[in-house]
Amino acid sequence: MSKRPVNQRKRSKDGANLAKRLQGKRVCVCLGAGGVGKTTTSAALALGLAARGEKVAVVTIDPARRLAAALGLGELSGEPRRIDPALLGAQGVEGPGELWAMALDVKRTFDDVVTRLAPDEDSREEILANPVYRELSSAISGVQELGAVTKLYELSTEYDFDVIVLDTPPSRNALDFLQAPENMLHFLEGRALKVFLAPGGLAARFLGRGTGLVFAIFARVTGVDMLGELSTFFKSLSGIIDGFGERIRGVAELLRDSDTSFLIVTSPEPEPAREAVFLAQALTAAGMARDCVIVNRVHLHGLDEQPVEAVEALLAGELGDSLARRVTHNLADFDVLMSRDRDTIARLRQELADPHPVLVPHLDEDIQDLAGLARIAEYLFA
């Protein structure tokens, strides 16, 4: 934990039981709208758990890859990498645990799955070289989310981390993340795949003459037999489909496991707060455990319910009339934000049935290093 002292008045009493809520959890998934500090919160949460003696891996699938900067690293690799304890110590961050970090490399994740499940080297090379596979494993919508849960499953079953903290995309994409295993299982067990795997050109007949003609024209113009590539691709998958399906079922079970915790990260602004409620409802409908709501950037200071004139008069003796007036008007602006935040948090408590959200105050500076993350961690676990 950071050696730097933190103003006790700014700490959130509501966050006092976060460590208890997460006790025994092996997976913590952070969900939330874009721009609410979710990536920073994920990293700070992981750092706080490591400071308490856990071996923690934090994983980001945020396309902006901001996690590396927050951890003071130039880049993150596609495999877990331990944050050097000397680097932590140099910024005043200490703790008995270990902090590891990685950024999701979707294509590498799927390549690794194919390598593990393919029955032989020829089958593996056939899949990896297929242009349909190369496109599906990197550019198709939803593949990023599926890659994330696949990597999450790998980390939970093949590594000895005490806790894995996962940073996810903004909320609407986060729902894709939650639904990715079921969507893939529906595909693997559905009629469309069986048609492509069937012998005798049944796929072409299933697609119909009109679609077949389009594929034929496409092949003449581009020189690429797309229908043939699709058929070859799906047939090459036949040797790994059962193993892949078993892995995806394991992923689906992991997301509903009692050791998995979902944390909704929001800010006190109206739109992110509405997104938080939407996410909470989606989690409940999906049968997934929501353990905590974290409200970032909460304004805690203003006029402290004092009249503007009284505050200005109080400050005038120390600052002079002109500066006292400017400071008081600035405090009045913060007072408006403090009132808004208080009302939003009250609504969140009611609508989410969570009387104790974790509140992280609005800070004057950006979080750009490990010391800053440690400061956020203190608020999370205060």
mmCIF file of C-alpha atoms in Angstrom:
data_model
loop_
_atom_site.group_PDB
_atom_site.id
_atom_site.type_symbol
_atom_site.label_atom_id
_atom_site.label_comp_id
_atom_site.label_asym_id
_atom_site.label_seq_id
_atom_site.Cartn_x
_atom_site.Cartn_y
_atom_site.Cartn_z
ATOM 1 C CA MET A 1 0.000 0.000 0.000
ATOM 2 C CA SER A 2 1.082 3.551 -0.579
ATOM 3 C CA LYS A 3 3.131 5.155 2.162
ATOM 4 C CA ARG A 4 1.531 8.507 1.433
ATOM 5 C CA PRO A 5 -1.017 9.692 3.991
ATOM 6 C CA VAL A 6 -4.578 10.248 2.839
ATOM 7 C CA ASN A 7 -6.931 12.859 4.247
ATOM 8 C CA GLN A 8 -9.300 10.857 6.440
ATOM 9 C CA ARG A 9 -12.170 13.244 5.796
ATOM 10 C CA LYS A 10 -12.155 12.326 2.132
ATOM 11 C CA ARG A 11 -12.439 8.608 2.737
ATOM 12 C CA SER A 12 -15.724 6.835 2.099
ATOM 13 C CA LYS A 13 -17.150 5.001 5.089
ATOM 14 C CA ASP A 14 -19.378 3.099 2.645
ATOM 15 C CA GLY A 15 -16.318 1.412 1.160
ATOM 16 C CA ALA A 16 -15.232 -0.074 4.467
ATOM 17 C CA ASN A 17 -16.637 -3.503 3.641
ATOM 18 C CA LEU A 18 -15.279 -3.872 0.081
ATOM 19 C CA ALA A 19 -12.546 -6.242 1.235
ATOM 20 C CA LYS A 20 -15.193 -8.364 2.968
ATOM 21 C CA ARG A 21 -17.421 -8.368 -0.120
ATOM 22 C CA LEU A 22 -14.549 -9.643 -2.243
ATOM 23 C CA GLN A 23 -13.266 -12.161 0.266
ATOM 24 C CA GLY A 24 -12.937 -15.560 -1.417
ATOM 25 C CA LYS A 25 -13.580 -14.178 -4.899
ATOM 26 C CA ARG A 26 -11.213 -15.451 -7.595
ATOM 27 C CA VAL A 27 -12.524 -13.343 -10.493
ATOM 28 C CA CYS A 28 -13.541 -9.660 -10.351
ATOM 29 C CA VAL A 29 -15.122 -8.261 -13.528
ATOM 30 C CA CYS A 30 -15.400 -4.462 -13.743
ATOM 31 C CA LEU A 31 -18.265 -3.211 -15.920
ATOM 32 C CA GLY A 32 -19.364 0.321 -16.713
ATOM 33 C CA ALA A 33 -19.975 3.061 -19.226
ATOM 34 C CA GLY A 34 -17.091 4.679 -21.065
ATOM 35 C CA GLY A 35 -15.276 7.572 -19.439
ATOM 36 C CA VAL A 36 -16.046 6.737 -15.799
ATOM 37 C CA GLY A 37 -12.528 5.654 -14.829
ATOM 38 C CA LYS A 38 -13.149 1.918 -15.126
ATOM 39 C CA THR A 39 -9.652 1.070 -16.351
ATOM 40 C CA THR A 40 -8.058 3.057 -13.534
ATOM 41 C CA THR A 41 -10.418 1.460 -11.022
ATOM 42 C CA SER A 42 -9.558 -2.039 -12.282
ATOM 43 C CA ALA A 43 -5.844 -1.383 -11.918
ATOM 44 C CA ALA A 44 -6.267 0.226 -8.487
ATOM 45 C CA LEU A 45 -8.454 -2.667 -7.328
ATOM 46 C CA ALA A 46 -5.785 -5.161 -8.408
ATOM 47 C CA LEU A 47 -3.063 -3.104 -6.719
ATOM 48 C CA GLY A 48 -5.084 -2.908 -3.505
ATOM 49 C CA LEU A 49 -5.636 -6.677 -3.448
ATOM 50 C CA ALA A 50 -1.931 -7.278 -4.088
ATOM 51 C CA ALA A 51 -1.097 -4.930 -1.214
ATOM 52 C CA ARG A 52 -3.160 -7.236 0.992
ATOM 53 C CA GLY A 53 -1.070 -10.244 0.114
ATOM 54 C CA GLU A 54 -2.876 -11.646 -2.942
ATOM 55 C CA LYS A 55 -1.269 -12.763 -6.188
ATOM 56 C CA VAL A 56 -3.338 -10.721 -8.646
ATOM 57 C CA ALA A 57 -3.541 -10.443 -12.430
ATOM 58 C CA VAL A 58 -5.270 -7.468 -14.028
ATOM 59 C CA VAL A 59 -6.400 -7.856 -17.647
ATOM 60 C CA THR A 60 -7.662 -5.168 -19.998
ATOM 61 C CA ILE A 61 -9.646 -5.553 -23.204
ATOM 62 C CA ASP A 62 -10.121 -1.804 -23.497
ATOM 63 C CA PRO A 63 -9.123 -0.956 -27.097
ATOM 64 C CA ALA A 64 -7.400 2.220 -25.868
ATOM 65 C CA ARG A 65 -4.928 0.100 -23.842
ATOM 66 C CA ARG A 66 -4.746 2.743 -21.111
ATOM 67 C CA LEU A 67 -3.883 0.228 -18.446
ATOM 68 C CA ALA A 68 -0.208 0.108 -19.404
ATOM 69 C CA ALA A 69 0.151 3.845 -18.839
ATOM 70 C CA ALA A 70 -1.649 3.664 -15.493
ATOM 71 C CA LEU A 71 0.745 0.944 -14.351
ATOM 72 C CA GLY A 72 3.779 2.907 -15.452
ATOM 73 C CA LEU A 73 4.614 0.491 -18.279
ATOM 74 C CA GLY A 74 5.397 1.252 -21.897
ATOM 75 C CA GLU A 75 3.219 -1.610 -23.096
ATOM 76 C CA LEU A 76 1.413 -4.739 -21.963
ATOM 77 C CA SER A 77 1.962 -8.126 -23.567
ATOM 78 C CA GLY A 78 -0.613 -10.782 -24.423
ATOM 79 C CA GLU A 79 0.516 -12.896 -21.458
ATOM 80 C CA PRO A 80 0.613 -11.970 -17.760
ATOM 81 C CA ARG A 81 3.689 -9.997 -16.801
ATOM 82 C CA ARG A 82 4.670 -9.280 -13.214
ATOM 83 C CA ILE A 83 5.076 -5.655 -12.191
ATOM 84 C CA ASP A 84 8.604 -5.343 -10.813
ATOM 85 C CA PRO A 85 8.465 -4.928 -7.002
ATOM 86 C CA ALA A 86 11.340 -2.448 -7.322
ATOM 87 C CA LEU A 87 9.171 -0.306 -9.604
ATOM 88 C CA LEU A 88 6.400 -0.410 -7.003
ATOM 89 C CA GLY A 89 8.779 0.452 -4.189
ATOM 90 C CA ALA A 90 10.308 3.349 -6.111
ATOM 91 C CA GLN A 91 6.881 5.038 -6.145
ATOM 92 C CA GLY A 92 6.148 4.404 -2.489
ATOM 93 C CA VAL A 93 3.925 1.368 -3.053
ATOM 94 C CA GLU A 94 4.507 -1.657 -0.854
ATOM 95 C CA GLY A 95 2.719 -4.922 -0.163
ATOM 96 C CA PRO A 96 3.337 -8.624 0.424
ATOM 97 C CA GLY A 97 1.479 -9.808 -2.683
ATOM 98 C CA GLU A 98 2.232 -9.855 -6.412
ATOM 99 C CA LEU A 99 0.755 -7.676 -9.157
ATOM 100 C CA TRP A 100 0.645 -9.004 -12.727
ATOM 101 C CA ALA A 101 -0.811 -7.297 -15.808
ATOM 102 C CA MET A 102 -1.643 -8.093 -19.421
ATOM 103 C CA ALA A 103 -3.627 -6.741 -22.378
ATOM 104 C CA LEU A 104 -5.805 -9.077 -24.410
ATOM 105 C CA ASP A 105 -4.437 -10.120 -27.802
ATOM 106 C CA VAL A 106 -7.544 -11.630 -29.383
ATOM 107 C CA LYS A 107 -5.888 -13.345 -32.331
ATOM 108 C CA ARG A 108 -3.138 -14.812 -30.201
ATOM 109 C CA THR A 109 -5.736 -16.118 -27.752
ATOM 110 C CA PHE A 110 -7.620 -17.961 -30.503
ATOM 111 C CA ASP A 111 -4.381 -19.178 -32.099
ATOM 112 C CA ASP A 112 -3.412 -20.709 -28.761
ATOM 113 C CA VAL A 113 -6.807 -22.414 -28.447
ATOM 114 C CA VAL A 114 -6.497 -23.868 -31.955
ATOM 115 C CA THR A 115 -2.947 -25.040 -31.220
ATOM 116 C CA ARG A 116 -4.068 -26.820 -28.067
ATOM 117 C CA LEU A 117 -7.189 -28.431 -29.492
ATOM 118 C CA ALA A 118 -6.117 -29.376 -33.036
ATOM 119 C CA PRO A 119 -5.646 -33.174 -33.333
ATOM 120 C CA ASP A 120 -2.432 -32.830 -35.369
ATOM 121 C CA GLU A 121 -0.077 -30.253 -36.876
ATOM 122 C CA ASP A 122 -1.644 -30.418 -40.358
ATOM 123 C CA SER A 123 -5.087 -29.610 -38.951
ATOM 124 C CA ARG A 124 -3.676 -26.755 -36.923
ATOM 125 C CA GLU A 125 -1.899 -25.210 -39.916
ATOM 126 C CA GLU A 126 -4.972 -25.602 -42.106
ATOM 127 C CA ILE A 127 -7.101 -23.636 -39.663
ATOM 128 C CA LEU A 128 -4.534 -20.935 -38.933
ATOM 129 C CA ALA A 129 -3.821 -20.357 -42.635
ATOM 130 C CA ASN A 130 -7.465 -20.120 -43.677
ATOM 131 C CA PRO A 131 -8.406 -16.512 -44.610
ATOM 132 C CA VAL A 132 -11.845 -16.894 -43.039
ATOM 133 C CA TYR A 133 -10.231 -17.816 -39.721
ATOM 134 C CA ARG A 134 -7.821 -14.863 -39.923
ATOM 135 C CA GLU A 135 -10.751 -12.513 -40.391
ATOM 136 C CA LEU A 136 -12.925 -14.090 -37.706
ATOM 137 C CA SER A 137 -10.126 -14.106 -35.134
ATOM 138 C CA SER A 138 -9.392 -10.407 -35.367
ATOM 139 C CA ALA A 139 -12.048 -8.217 -36.948
ATOM 140 C CA ILE A 140 -15.549 -9.616 -36.471
ATOM 141 C CA SER A 141 -17.847 -7.935 -33.951
ATOM 142 C CA GLY A 142 -18.118 -9.912 -30.723
ATOM 143 C CA VAL A 143 -14.863 -11.813 -31.211
ATOM 144 C CA GLN A 144 -13.035 -9.465 -28.834
ATOM 145 C CA GLU A 145 -15.498 -10.236 -26.049
ATOM 146 C CA LEU A 146 -15.353 -13.968 -26.746
ATOM 147 C CA GLY A 147 -11.562 -13.798 -26.695
ATOM 148 C CA ALA A 148 -11.709 -12.034 -23.344
ATOM 149 C CA VAL A 149 -13.811 -14.669 -21.624
ATOM 150 C CA THR A 150 -11.726 -17.416 -23.234
ATOM 151 C CA LYS A 151 -8.549 -15.840 -21.818
ATOM 152 C CA LEU A 152 -10.258 -15.346 -18.482
ATOM 153 C CA TYR A 153 -11.051 -19.066 -18.382
ATOM 154 C CA GLU A 154 -7.451 -19.929 -19.262
ATOM 155 C CA LEU A 155 -6.063 -17.695 -16.529
ATOM 156 C CA SER A 156 -8.452 -19.129 -13.936
ATOM 157 C CA THR A 157 -7.752 -22.779 -14.757
ATOM 158 C CA GLU A 158 -4.088 -22.826 -15.780
ATOM 159 C CA TYR A 159 -2.439 -20.206 -13.559
ATOM 160 C CA ASP A 160 -2.139 -19.940 -9.792
ATOM 161 C CA PHE A 161 -3.459 -16.396 -9.374
ATOM 162 C CA ASP A 162 -5.460 -15.767 -6.226
ATOM 163 C CA VAL A 163 -7.557 -13.122 -8.003
ATOM 164 C CA ILE A 164 -8.045 -12.056 -11.626
ATOM 165 C CA VAL A 165 -9.369 -8.529 -12.230
ATOM 166 C CA LEU A 166 -10.857 -7.965 -15.688
ATOM 167 C CA ASP A 167 -11.369 -4.520 -17.210
ATOM 168 C CA THR A 168 -14.079 -4.618 -19.892
ATOM 169 C CA PRO A 169 -15.242 -2.388 -22.769
ATOM 170 C CA PRO A 170 -17.928 0.292 -22.244
ATOM 171 C CA SER A 171 -21.262 -1.034 -21.032
ATOM 172 C CA ARG A 172 -23.152 -1.875 -24.231
ATOM 173 C CA ASN A 173 -20.124 -3.874 -25.373
ATOM 174 C CA ALA A 174 -19.875 -5.284 -21.871
ATOM 175 C CA LEU A 175 -23.243 -6.941 -22.452
ATOM 176 C CA ASP A 176 -21.707 -8.578 -25.514
ATOM 177 C CA PHE A 177 -19.006 -9.810 -23.160
ATOM 178 C CA LEU A 178 -21.581 -11.334 -20.824
ATOM 179 C CA GLN A 179 -23.497 -12.963 -23.667
ATOM 180 C CA ALA A 180 -20.491 -14.144 -25.694
ATOM 181 C CA PRO A 181 -20.335 -17.720 -24.301
ATOM 182 C CA GLU A 182 -24.042 -18.409 -24.860
ATOM 183 C CA ASN A 183 -23.950 -16.901 -28.357
ATOM 184 C CA MET A 184 -21.011 -19.105 -29.319
ATOM 185 C CA LEU A 185 -22.644 -22.224 -27.845
ATOM 186 C CA HIS A 186 -25.802 -21.513 -29.850
ATOM 187 C CA PHE A 187 -23.675 -21.331 -32.963
ATOM 188 C CA LEU A 188 -21.667 -24.482 -32.209
ATOM 189 C CA GLU A 189 -24.829 -26.439 -31.466
ATOM 190 C CA GLY A 190 -26.961 -24.849 -34.182
ATOM 191 C CA ARG A 191 -28.148 -26.042 -37.574
ATOM 192 C CA ALA A 192 -26.029 -23.612 -39.610
ATOM 193 C CA LEU A 193 -22.757 -25.169 -38.513
ATOM 194 C CA LYS A 194 -24.064 -28.684 -39.115
ATOM 195 C CA VAL A 195 -24.969 -27.665 -42.662
ATOM 196 C CA PHE A 196 -21.464 -26.400 -43.375
ATOM 197 C CA LEU A 197 -19.935 -29.535 -41.912
ATOM 198 C CA ALA A 198 -22.174 -31.836 -43.948
ATOM 199 C CA PRO A 199 -20.626 -33.529 -47.006
ATOM 200 C CA GLY A 200 -21.735 -33.231 -50.585
ATOM 201 C CA GLY A 201 -21.995 -29.490 -51.045
ATOM 202 C CA LEU A 202 -25.066 -29.216 -48.854
ATOM 203 C CA ALA A 203 -23.921 -25.766 -47.691
ATOM 204 C CA ALA A 204 -24.328 -24.365 -51.187
ATOM 205 C CA ARG A 205 -27.834 -25.831 -51.516
ATOM 206 C CA PHE A 206 -28.749 -24.498 -48.078
ATOM 207 C CA LEU A 207 -27.631 -20.995 -49.012
ATOM 208 C CA GLY A 208 -29.775 -21.069 -52.122
ATOM 209 C CA ARG A 209 -29.166 -20.400 -55.804
ATOM 210 C CA GLY A 210 -29.218 -16.622 -55.428
ATOM 211 C CA THR A 211 -26.552 -16.573 -52.756
ATOM 212 C CA GLY A 212 -24.536 -19.173 -54.631
ATOM 213 C CA LEU A 213 -24.591 -16.956 -57.722
ATOM 214 C CA VAL A 214 -23.321 -13.998 -55.686
ATOM 215 C CA PHE A 215 -20.447 -16.104 -54.361
ATOM 216 C CA ALA A 216 -19.662 -17.289 -57.908
ATOM 217 C CA ILE A 217 -19.513 -13.713 -59.226
ATOM 218 C CA PHE A 218 -17.380 -12.699 -56.263
ATOM 219 C CA ALA A 219 -14.962 -15.545 -57.031
ATOM 220 C CA ARG A 220 -14.647 -14.505 -60.707
ATOM 221 C CA VAL A 221 -14.024 -10.854 -59.832
ATOM 222 C CA THR A 222 -11.652 -11.345 -56.913
ATOM 223 C CA GLY A 223 -10.215 -14.766 -57.554
ATOM 224 C CA VAL A 224 -11.316 -15.844 -54.056
ATOM 225 C CA ASP A 225 -13.720 -18.763 -53.741
ATOM 226 C CA MET A 226 -15.464 -17.461 -50.630
ATOM 227 C CA LEU A 227 -17.986 -20.296 -50.411
ATOM 228 C CA GLY A 228 -15.195 -22.794 -50.831
ATOM 229 C CA GLU A 229 -13.117 -21.048 -48.180
ATOM 230 C CA LEU A 230 -16.066 -21.081 -45.796
ATOM 231 C CA SER A 231 -16.731 -24.759 -46.366
ATOM 232 C CA THR A 232 -13.050 -25.633 -46.001
ATOM 233 C CA PHE A 233 -12.797 -23.545 -42.858
ATOM 234 C CA PHE A 234 -15.767 -25.131 -41.112
ATOM 235 C CA LYS A 235 -14.722 -28.629 -42.115
ATOM 236 C CA SER A 236 -11.225 -27.995 -40.740
ATOM 237 C CA LEU A 237 -12.863 -27.008 -37.459
ATOM 238 C CA SER A 238 -14.534 -30.389 -37.071
ATOM 239 C CA GLY A 239 -11.569 -31.766 -35.134
ATOM 240 C CA ILE A 240 -11.645 -29.049 -32.470
ATOM 241 C CA ILE A 241 -15.356 -28.193 -32.170
ATOM 242 C CA ASP A 242 -16.025 -30.562 -29.269
ATOM 243 C CA GLY A 243 -13.016 -29.298 -27.322
ATOM 244 C CA PHE A 244 -13.864 -25.673 -28.057
ATOM 245 C CA GLY A 245 -17.473 -26.207 -27.017
ATOM 246 C CA GLU A 246 -16.339 -27.754 -23.739
ATOM 247 C CA ARG A 247 -14.116 -24.754 -23.079
ATOM 248 C CA ILE A 248 -16.931 -22.304 -23.837
ATOM 249 C CA ARG A 249 -19.262 -24.165 -21.471
ATOM 250 C CA GLY A 250 -16.553 -23.819 -18.835
ATOM 251 C CA VAL A 251 -16.462 -20.076 -19.503
ATOM 252 C CA ALA A 252 -20.244 -19.791 -19.098
ATOM 253 C CA GLU A 253 -20.070 -21.653 -15.799
ATOM 254 C CA LEU A 254 -17.199 -19.455 -14.603
ATOM 255 C CA LEU A 255 -19.214 -16.251 -15.124
ATOM 256 C CA ARG A 256 -21.991 -17.648 -12.907
ATOM 257 C CA ASP A 257 -19.687 -19.200 -10.330
ATOM 258 C CA SER A 258 -19.992 -18.018 -6.739
ATOM 259 C CA ASP A 259 -16.272 -17.171 -6.825
ATOM 260 C CA THR A 260 -16.869 -14.614 -9.609
ATOM 261 C CA SER A 261 -17.782 -11.064 -8.670
ATOM 262 C CA PHE A 262 -19.116 -8.285 -10.909
ATOM 263 C CA LEU A 263 -18.392 -4.699 -9.920
ATOM 264 C CA ILE A 264 -20.245 -1.870 -11.635
ATOM 265 C CA VAL A 265 -18.157 1.279 -12.013
ATOM 266 C CA THR A 266 -19.918 4.574 -12.646
ATOM 267 C CA SER A 267 -19.681 8.293 -12.046
ATOM 268 C CA PRO A 268 -22.323 10.542 -10.445
ATOM 269 C CA GLU A 269 -23.272 12.076 -13.780
ATOM 270 C CA PRO A 270 -26.832 11.214 -14.881
ATOM 271 C CA GLU A 271 -26.108 9.163 -18.037
ATOM 272 C CA PRO A 272 -23.409 6.862 -16.563
ATOM 273 C CA ALA A 273 -25.631 6.381 -13.506
ATOM 274 C CA ARG A 274 -28.503 5.237 -15.766
ATOM 275 C CA GLU A 275 -26.082 2.870 -17.507
ATOM 276 C CA ALA A 276 -25.145 1.455 -14.105
ATOM 277 C CA VAL A 277 -28.776 0.630 -13.386
ATOM 278 C CA PHE A 278 -29.139 -0.929 -16.852
ATOM 279 C CA LEU A 279 -26.081 -3.108 -16.246
ATOM 280 C CA ALA A 280 -27.290 -4.170 -12.818
ATOM 281 C CA GLN A 281 -30.593 -5.299 -14.311
ATOM 282 C CA ALA A 282 -28.774 -7.207 -17.060
ATOM 283 C CA LEU A 283 -26.602 -9.002 -14.519
ATOM 284 C CA THR A 284 -29.624 -9.981 -12.455
ATOM 285 C CA ALA A 285 -31.428 -11.272 -15.535
ATOM 286 C CA ALA A 286 -28.358 -13.318 -16.513
ATOM 287 C CA GLY A 287 -28.033 -14.842 -13.044
ATOM 288 C CA MET A 288 -24.649 -13.250 -12.375
ATOM 289 C CA ALA A 289 -23.565 -11.943 -8.982
ATOM 290 C CA ARG A 290 -23.237 -8.186 -8.503
ATOM 291 C CA ASP A 291 -21.211 -7.504 -5.382
ATOM 292 C CA CYS A 292 -20.452 -3.812 -5.485
ATOM 293 C CA VAL A 293 -21.134 -0.440 -7.100
ATOM 294 C CA ILE A 294 -18.180 1.947 -7.260
ATOM 295 C CA VAL A 295 -18.969 5.615 -7.838
ATOM 296 C CA ASN A 296 -15.953 7.527 -9.127
ATOM 297 C CA ARG A 297 -15.215 11.255 -9.101
ATOM 298 C CA VAL A 298 -17.625 12.197 -6.346
ATOM 299 C CA HIS A 299 -17.530 15.856 -5.284
ATOM 300 C CA LEU A 300 -17.352 15.970 -1.492
ATOM 301 C CA HIS A 301 -16.497 19.600 -0.838
ATOM 302 C CA GLY A 302 -18.374 22.857 -1.303
ATOM 303 C CA LEU A 303 -19.753 25.481 1.033
ATOM 304 C CA ASP A 304 -20.567 22.903 3.739
ATOM 305 C CA GLU A 305 -24.150 24.258 3.892
ATOM 306 C CA GLN A 306 -22.909 27.727 4.800
ATOM 307 C CA PRO A 307 -24.321 30.890 3.138
ATOM 308 C CA VAL A 308 -22.123 32.366 0.417
ATOM 309 C CA GLU A 309 -21.851 35.682 2.264
ATOM 310 C CA ALA A 310 -20.701 34.007 5.473
ATOM 311 C CA VAL A 311 -17.994 31.996 3.720
ATOM 312 C CA GLU A 312 -16.789 35.058 1.816
ATOM 313 C CA ALA A 313 -16.582 37.087 5.014
ATOM 314 C CA LEU A 314 -14.728 34.260 6.755
ATOM 315 C CA LEU A 315 -12.124 34.028 3.999
ATOM 316 C CA ALA A 316 -11.711 37.774 3.511
ATOM 317 C CA GLY A 317 -9.625 38.149 6.639
ATOM 318 C CA GLU A 318 -7.062 35.666 5.338
ATOM 319 C CA LEU A 319 -7.216 36.199 1.569
ATOM 320 C CA GLY A 320 -8.436 39.748 1.058
ATOM 321 C CA ASP A 321 -11.779 40.747 -0.404
ATOM 322 C CA SER A 322 -11.032 40.084 -4.086
ATOM 323 C CA LEU A 323 -9.481 36.641 -3.700
ATOM 324 C CA ALA A 324 -12.028 35.633 -1.044
ATOM 325 C CA ARG A 325 -14.846 36.467 -3.466
ATOM 326 C CA ARG A 326 -13.285 34.365 -6.239
ATOM 327 C CA VAL A 327 -12.636 31.391 -3.943
ATOM 328 C CA THR A 328 -16.159 31.534 -2.529
ATOM 329 C CA HIS A 329 -17.734 31.588 -5.979
ATOM 330 C CA ASN A 330 -15.570 28.608 -6.932
ATOM 331 C CA LEU A 331 -16.763 26.748 -3.842
ATOM 332 C CA ALA A 332 -20.335 27.622 -4.769
ATOM 333 C CA ASP A 333 -19.831 25.927 -8.146
ATOM 334 C CA PHE A 334 -18.530 22.813 -6.390
ATOM 335 C CA ASP A 335 -21.495 23.013 -4.056
ATOM 336 C CA VAL A 336 -23.816 22.550 -7.057
ATOM 337 C CA LEU A 337 -21.832 19.497 -8.168
ATOM 338 C CA MET A 338 -21.796 18.121 -4.623
ATOM 339 C CA SER A 339 -25.576 18.416 -4.434
ATOM 340 C CA ARG A 340 -25.981 16.700 -7.809
ATOM 341 C CA ASP A 341 -23.660 13.878 -6.776
ATOM 342 C CA ARG A 342 -25.455 13.392 -3.477
ATOM 343 C CA ASP A 343 -28.825 13.093 -5.248
ATOM 344 C CA THR A 344 -27.454 10.682 -7.863
ATOM 345 C CA ILE A 345 -25.889 8.442 -5.231
ATOM 346 C CA ALA A 346 -29.154 8.400 -3.286
ATOM 347 C CA ARG A 347 -30.993 7.244 -6.432
ATOM 348 C CA LEU A 348 -28.375 4.564 -7.092
ATOM 349 C CA ARG A 349 -28.714 3.285 -3.544
ATOM 350 C CA GLN A 350 -32.455 2.996 -4.005
ATOM 351 C CA GLU A 351 -32.605 1.616 -7.550
ATOM 352 C CA LEU A 352 -29.761 -0.864 -7.057
ATOM 353 C CA ALA A 353 -30.776 -1.831 -3.524
ATOM 354 C CA ASP A 354 -27.189 -1.215 -2.449
ATOM 355 C CA PRO A 355 -27.010 0.928 0.690
ATOM 356 C CA HIS A 356 -23.202 0.956 0.663
ATOM 357 C CA PRO A 357 -21.709 1.905 -2.712
ATOM 358 C CA VAL A 358 -17.983 2.604 -2.651
ATOM 359 C CA LEU A 359 -17.326 6.310 -3.180
ATOM 360 C CA VAL A 360 -14.079 7.573 -4.699
ATOM 361 C CA PRO A 361 -13.700 11.373 -4.514
ATOM 362 C CA HIS A 362 -13.034 13.663 -7.428
ATOM 363 C CA LEU A 363 -9.284 14.292 -7.506
ATOM 364 C CA ASP A 364 -7.564 17.422 -8.748
ATOM 365 C CA GLU A 365 -4.957 15.475 -10.740
ATOM 366 C CA ASP A 366 -5.003 12.663 -13.303
ATOM 367 C CA ILE A 367 -3.883 9.211 -12.215
ATOM 368 C CA GLN A 368 -0.796 8.472 -14.262
ATOM 369 C CA ASP A 369 1.407 6.237 -12.118
ATOM 370 C CA LEU A 370 1.478 3.514 -9.496
ATOM 371 C CA ALA A 371 1.482 5.975 -6.616
ATOM 372 C CA GLY A 372 -1.743 7.473 -7.979
ATOM 373 C CA LEU A 373 -3.278 4.024 -8.318
ATOM 374 C CA ALA A 374 -2.314 3.285 -4.716
ATOM 375 C CA ARG A 375 -4.138 6.426 -3.653
ATOM 376 C CA ILE A 376 -7.311 5.246 -5.426
ATOM 377 C CA ALA A 377 -6.844 1.806 -3.839
ATOM 378 C CA GLU A 378 -6.874 3.449 -0.401
ATOM 379 C CA TYR A 379 -10.264 4.953 -1.130
ATOM 380 C CA LEU A 380 -11.582 1.639 -2.471
ATOM 381 C CA PHE A 381 -10.524 -0.280 0.629
ATOM 382 C CA ALA A 382 -10.719 2.512 3.198
#
